[in-house]
Coordinates of C-alpha atoms in Angstrom, one line a residue:
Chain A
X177 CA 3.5 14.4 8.5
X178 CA 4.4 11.0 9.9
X179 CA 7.6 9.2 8.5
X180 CA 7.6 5.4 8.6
X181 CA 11.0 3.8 8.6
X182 CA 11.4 0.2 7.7
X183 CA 14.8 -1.9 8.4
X184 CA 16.8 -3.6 6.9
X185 CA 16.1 -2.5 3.5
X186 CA 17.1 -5.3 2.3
X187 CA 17.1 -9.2 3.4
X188 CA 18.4 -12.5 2.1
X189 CA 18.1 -15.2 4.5
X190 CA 18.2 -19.6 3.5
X191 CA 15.3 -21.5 3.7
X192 CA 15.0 -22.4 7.2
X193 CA 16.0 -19.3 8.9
X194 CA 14.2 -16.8 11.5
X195 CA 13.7 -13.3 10.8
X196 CA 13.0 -10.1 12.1
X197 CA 12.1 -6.9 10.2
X198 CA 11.1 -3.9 11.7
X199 CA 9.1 -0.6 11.0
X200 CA 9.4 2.9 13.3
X201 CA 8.2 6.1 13.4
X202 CA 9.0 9.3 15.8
X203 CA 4.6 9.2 15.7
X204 CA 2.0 7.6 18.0
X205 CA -0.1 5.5 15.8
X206 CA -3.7 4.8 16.0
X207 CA -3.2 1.4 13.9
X208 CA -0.7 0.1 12.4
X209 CA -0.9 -2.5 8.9
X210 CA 1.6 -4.9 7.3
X211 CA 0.8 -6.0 3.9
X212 CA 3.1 -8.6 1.9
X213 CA 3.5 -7.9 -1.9
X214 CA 4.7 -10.2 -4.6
X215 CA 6.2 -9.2 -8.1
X216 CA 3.9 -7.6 -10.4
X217 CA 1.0 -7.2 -7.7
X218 CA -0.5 -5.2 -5.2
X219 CA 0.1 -5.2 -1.7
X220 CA -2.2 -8.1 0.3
X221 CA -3.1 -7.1 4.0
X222 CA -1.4 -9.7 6.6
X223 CA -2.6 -8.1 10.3
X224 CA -3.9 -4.9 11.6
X225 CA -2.4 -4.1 15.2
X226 CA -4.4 -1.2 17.7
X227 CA -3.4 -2.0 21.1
X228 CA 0.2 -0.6 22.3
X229 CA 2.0 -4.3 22.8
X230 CA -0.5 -6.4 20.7
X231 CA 0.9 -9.4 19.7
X232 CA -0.5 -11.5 16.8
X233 CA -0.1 -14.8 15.0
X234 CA -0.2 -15.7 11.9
X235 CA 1.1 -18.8 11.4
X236 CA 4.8 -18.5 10.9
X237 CA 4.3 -14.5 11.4
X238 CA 4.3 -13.2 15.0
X239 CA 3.5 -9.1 14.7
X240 CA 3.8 -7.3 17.6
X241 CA 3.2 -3.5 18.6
X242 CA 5.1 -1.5 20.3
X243 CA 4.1 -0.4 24.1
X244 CA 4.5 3.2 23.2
X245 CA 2.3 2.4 19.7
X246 CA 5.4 3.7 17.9
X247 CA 7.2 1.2 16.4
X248 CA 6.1 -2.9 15.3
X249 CA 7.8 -6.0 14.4
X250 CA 7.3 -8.9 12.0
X251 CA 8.7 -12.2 13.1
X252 CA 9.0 -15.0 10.5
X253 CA 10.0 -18.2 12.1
X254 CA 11.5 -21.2 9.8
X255 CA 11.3 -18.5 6.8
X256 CA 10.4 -20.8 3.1
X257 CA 10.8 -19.3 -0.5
X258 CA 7.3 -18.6 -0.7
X259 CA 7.3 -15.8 2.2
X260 CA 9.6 -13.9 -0.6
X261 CA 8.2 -10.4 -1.0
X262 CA 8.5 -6.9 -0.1
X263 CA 6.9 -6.3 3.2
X264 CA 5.3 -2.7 3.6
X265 CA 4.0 -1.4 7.5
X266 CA 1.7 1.4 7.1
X267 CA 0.5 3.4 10.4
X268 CA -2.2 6.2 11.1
X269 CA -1.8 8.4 13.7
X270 CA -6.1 9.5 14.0
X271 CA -8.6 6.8 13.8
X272 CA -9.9 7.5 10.7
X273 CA -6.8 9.0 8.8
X274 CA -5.6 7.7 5.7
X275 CA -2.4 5.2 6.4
X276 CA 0.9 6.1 5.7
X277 CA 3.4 3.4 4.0
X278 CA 7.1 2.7 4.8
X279 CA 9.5 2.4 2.2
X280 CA 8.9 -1.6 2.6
X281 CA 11.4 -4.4 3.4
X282 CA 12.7 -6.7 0.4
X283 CA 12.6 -10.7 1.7
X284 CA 14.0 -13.1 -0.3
X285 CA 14.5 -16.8 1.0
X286 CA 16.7 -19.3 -0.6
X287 CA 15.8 -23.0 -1.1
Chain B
X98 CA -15.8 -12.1 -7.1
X99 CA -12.8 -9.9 -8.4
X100 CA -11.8 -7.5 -5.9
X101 CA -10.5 -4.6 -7.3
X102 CA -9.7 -4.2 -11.3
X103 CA -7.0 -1.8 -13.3
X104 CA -7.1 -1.1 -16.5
X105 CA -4.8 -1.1 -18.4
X106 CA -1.8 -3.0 -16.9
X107 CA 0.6 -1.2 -19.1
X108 CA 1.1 1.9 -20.7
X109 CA 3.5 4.2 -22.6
X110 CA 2.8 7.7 -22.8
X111 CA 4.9 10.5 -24.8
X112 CA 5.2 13.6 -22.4
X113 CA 2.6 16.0 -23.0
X114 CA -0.1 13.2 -24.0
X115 CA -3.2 12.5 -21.7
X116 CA -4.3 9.6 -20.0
X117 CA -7.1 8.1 -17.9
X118 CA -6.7 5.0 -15.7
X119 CA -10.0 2.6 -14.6
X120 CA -10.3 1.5 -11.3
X121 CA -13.5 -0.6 -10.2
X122 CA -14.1 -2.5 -7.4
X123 CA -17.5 -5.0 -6.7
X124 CA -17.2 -5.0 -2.7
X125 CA -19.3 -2.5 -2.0
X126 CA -16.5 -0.2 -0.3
X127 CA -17.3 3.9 0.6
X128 CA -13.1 4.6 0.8
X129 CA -11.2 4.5 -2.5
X130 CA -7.5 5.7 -3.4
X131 CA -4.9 6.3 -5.8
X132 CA -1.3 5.2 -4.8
X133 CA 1.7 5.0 -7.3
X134 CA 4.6 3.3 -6.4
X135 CA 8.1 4.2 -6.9
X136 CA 11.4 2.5 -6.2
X137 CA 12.8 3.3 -2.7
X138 CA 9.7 5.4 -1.1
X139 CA 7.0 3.2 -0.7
X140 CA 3.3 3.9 -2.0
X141 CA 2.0 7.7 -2.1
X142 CA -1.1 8.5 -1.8
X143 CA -2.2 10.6 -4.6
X144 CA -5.7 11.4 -4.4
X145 CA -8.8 9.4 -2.7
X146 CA -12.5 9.4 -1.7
X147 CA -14.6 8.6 1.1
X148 CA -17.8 8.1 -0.7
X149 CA -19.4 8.4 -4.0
X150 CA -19.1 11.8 -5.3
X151 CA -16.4 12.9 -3.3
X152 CA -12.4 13.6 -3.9
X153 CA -10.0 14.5 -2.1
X154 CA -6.0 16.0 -2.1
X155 CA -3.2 12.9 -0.9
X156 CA 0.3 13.7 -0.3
X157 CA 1.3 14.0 -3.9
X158 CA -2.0 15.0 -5.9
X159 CA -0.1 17.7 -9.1
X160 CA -1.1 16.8 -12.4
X161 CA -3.4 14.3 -11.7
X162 CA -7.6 14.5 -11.3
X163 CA -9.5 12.1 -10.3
X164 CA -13.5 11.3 -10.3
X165 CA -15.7 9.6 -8.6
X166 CA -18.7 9.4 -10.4
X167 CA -20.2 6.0 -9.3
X168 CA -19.5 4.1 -5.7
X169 CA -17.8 1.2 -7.5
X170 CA -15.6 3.6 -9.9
X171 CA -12.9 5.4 -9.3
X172 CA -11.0 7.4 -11.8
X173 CA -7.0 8.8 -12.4
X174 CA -6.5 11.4 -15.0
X175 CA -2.7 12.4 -16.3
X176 CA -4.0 16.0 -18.4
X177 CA -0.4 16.5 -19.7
X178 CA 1.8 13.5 -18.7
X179 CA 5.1 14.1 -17.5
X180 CA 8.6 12.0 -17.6
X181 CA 8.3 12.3 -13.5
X182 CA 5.1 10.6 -13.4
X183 CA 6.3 7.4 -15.0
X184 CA 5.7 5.0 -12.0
X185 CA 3.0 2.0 -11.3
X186 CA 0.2 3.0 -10.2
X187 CA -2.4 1.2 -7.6
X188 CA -5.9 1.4 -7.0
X189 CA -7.1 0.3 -3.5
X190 CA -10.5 0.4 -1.6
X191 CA -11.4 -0.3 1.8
X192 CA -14.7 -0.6 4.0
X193 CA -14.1 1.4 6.9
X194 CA -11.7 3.5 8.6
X195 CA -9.8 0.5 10.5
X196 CA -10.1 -2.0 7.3
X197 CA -7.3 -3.2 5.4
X198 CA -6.9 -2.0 1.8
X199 CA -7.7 -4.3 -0.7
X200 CA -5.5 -3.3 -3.8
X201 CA -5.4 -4.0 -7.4
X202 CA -2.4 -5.2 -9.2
X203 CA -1.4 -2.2 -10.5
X204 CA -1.1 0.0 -14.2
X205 CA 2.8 0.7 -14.9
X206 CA 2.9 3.7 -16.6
X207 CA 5.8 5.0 -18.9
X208 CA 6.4 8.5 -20.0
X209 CA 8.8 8.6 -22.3

């Protein structure tokens, strides 16, 4: 069974600031997900990464995969209180295998 | 369009009572799941189903059922609730294997 690792735990960063979290696993992943949730709701999908060193935009967000497909990053740039959430990666290792979730990273940005 | 619906949003069970929690979704998706969601260890996947009729085991599946009667339904059953099960639950859906999950905004459940 795959184990997805998520750091830091924890983040409080100023309004303004850029930001890295970061999700790994000892597993090759077939995909990889991040989702963003807010207080009181469920987690809302931001990017789905396949190839070993995809990058993606969104926006502020820059996601990227790692080469080896075992690890990813989220990259906020310029970070505002409404990107406050907990951010959750989620990984399978077989196309068509259910995801996995990581314990999540906890964002919160200060105007 | 609504996405995916819970019902209810909150609940508080005394151990040993039973429990079913709605799930619906109006998207037309074959894959749905049962996740709860406890502090410190992300979302578990509890039970789920690839098509109408089907079920399926997740990683933490004891004392729970689950049916799946009709494509947009997709039930979660607590026979005899236990103080261990008190968590917030989340009902997701998805259209294929590479799609994102689209999730509801979850029950949170109390056993007391």
């Amino acid at each position: 069974t795959q184990l997805l690792e998520q750091s830091p735990q924890f983040l409080s960063i100023q309004e303004g600031e850029n930001l890295t979290v970061y999700c790994n696993s000892s597993s090759v992943f077939s995909s990889l997900q991040w989702y963003r949730q807010e207080p009181g709701e469920g987690p809302v999908l931001l990017v789905t990464v396949v190839t070993g060193g995809e990058v993606k935009k969104l926006k502020r967000l820059t996601f990227q995969f790692g080469d080896a497909r075992k690890d990813s990053s989220l990259h906020i740039t310029a970070a505002q209180p409404g990107d406050t959430g907990l951010y959750l990666c989620a990984g399978a290792e077989n196309y068509g295998q259910n995801f996995v979730f990581g314990p999540g990273t906890r964002l919160s940005v200060l105007p | 369009n609504a996405g995916v619906t819970q019902t209810p949003k909150f609940r508080v069970l005394k151990t040993g009572q039973s429990m079913t929690l709605l799930c619906a979704q109006d998207m037309n998706h074959e894959y749905m799941y049962w996740y709860r969601q406890d502090p410190g260890m992300g979302l578990r996947l509890i039970h789920y189903s690839v098509g109408e009729g089907t079920t399926a085991k997740g990683e933490v599946p004891d004392g729970y059922n689950v049916s799946r009667l009709k494509k947009q339904n997709f039930l979660l059953g607590l026979e005899s609730a236990a103080p261990s099960q008190t968590s917030v639950y989340f009902c997701a859906s998805k259209r294929g294997e590479l799609s994102g999950y689209t999730f509801g905004s979850g029950t949170r459940l109390t056993v007391v």
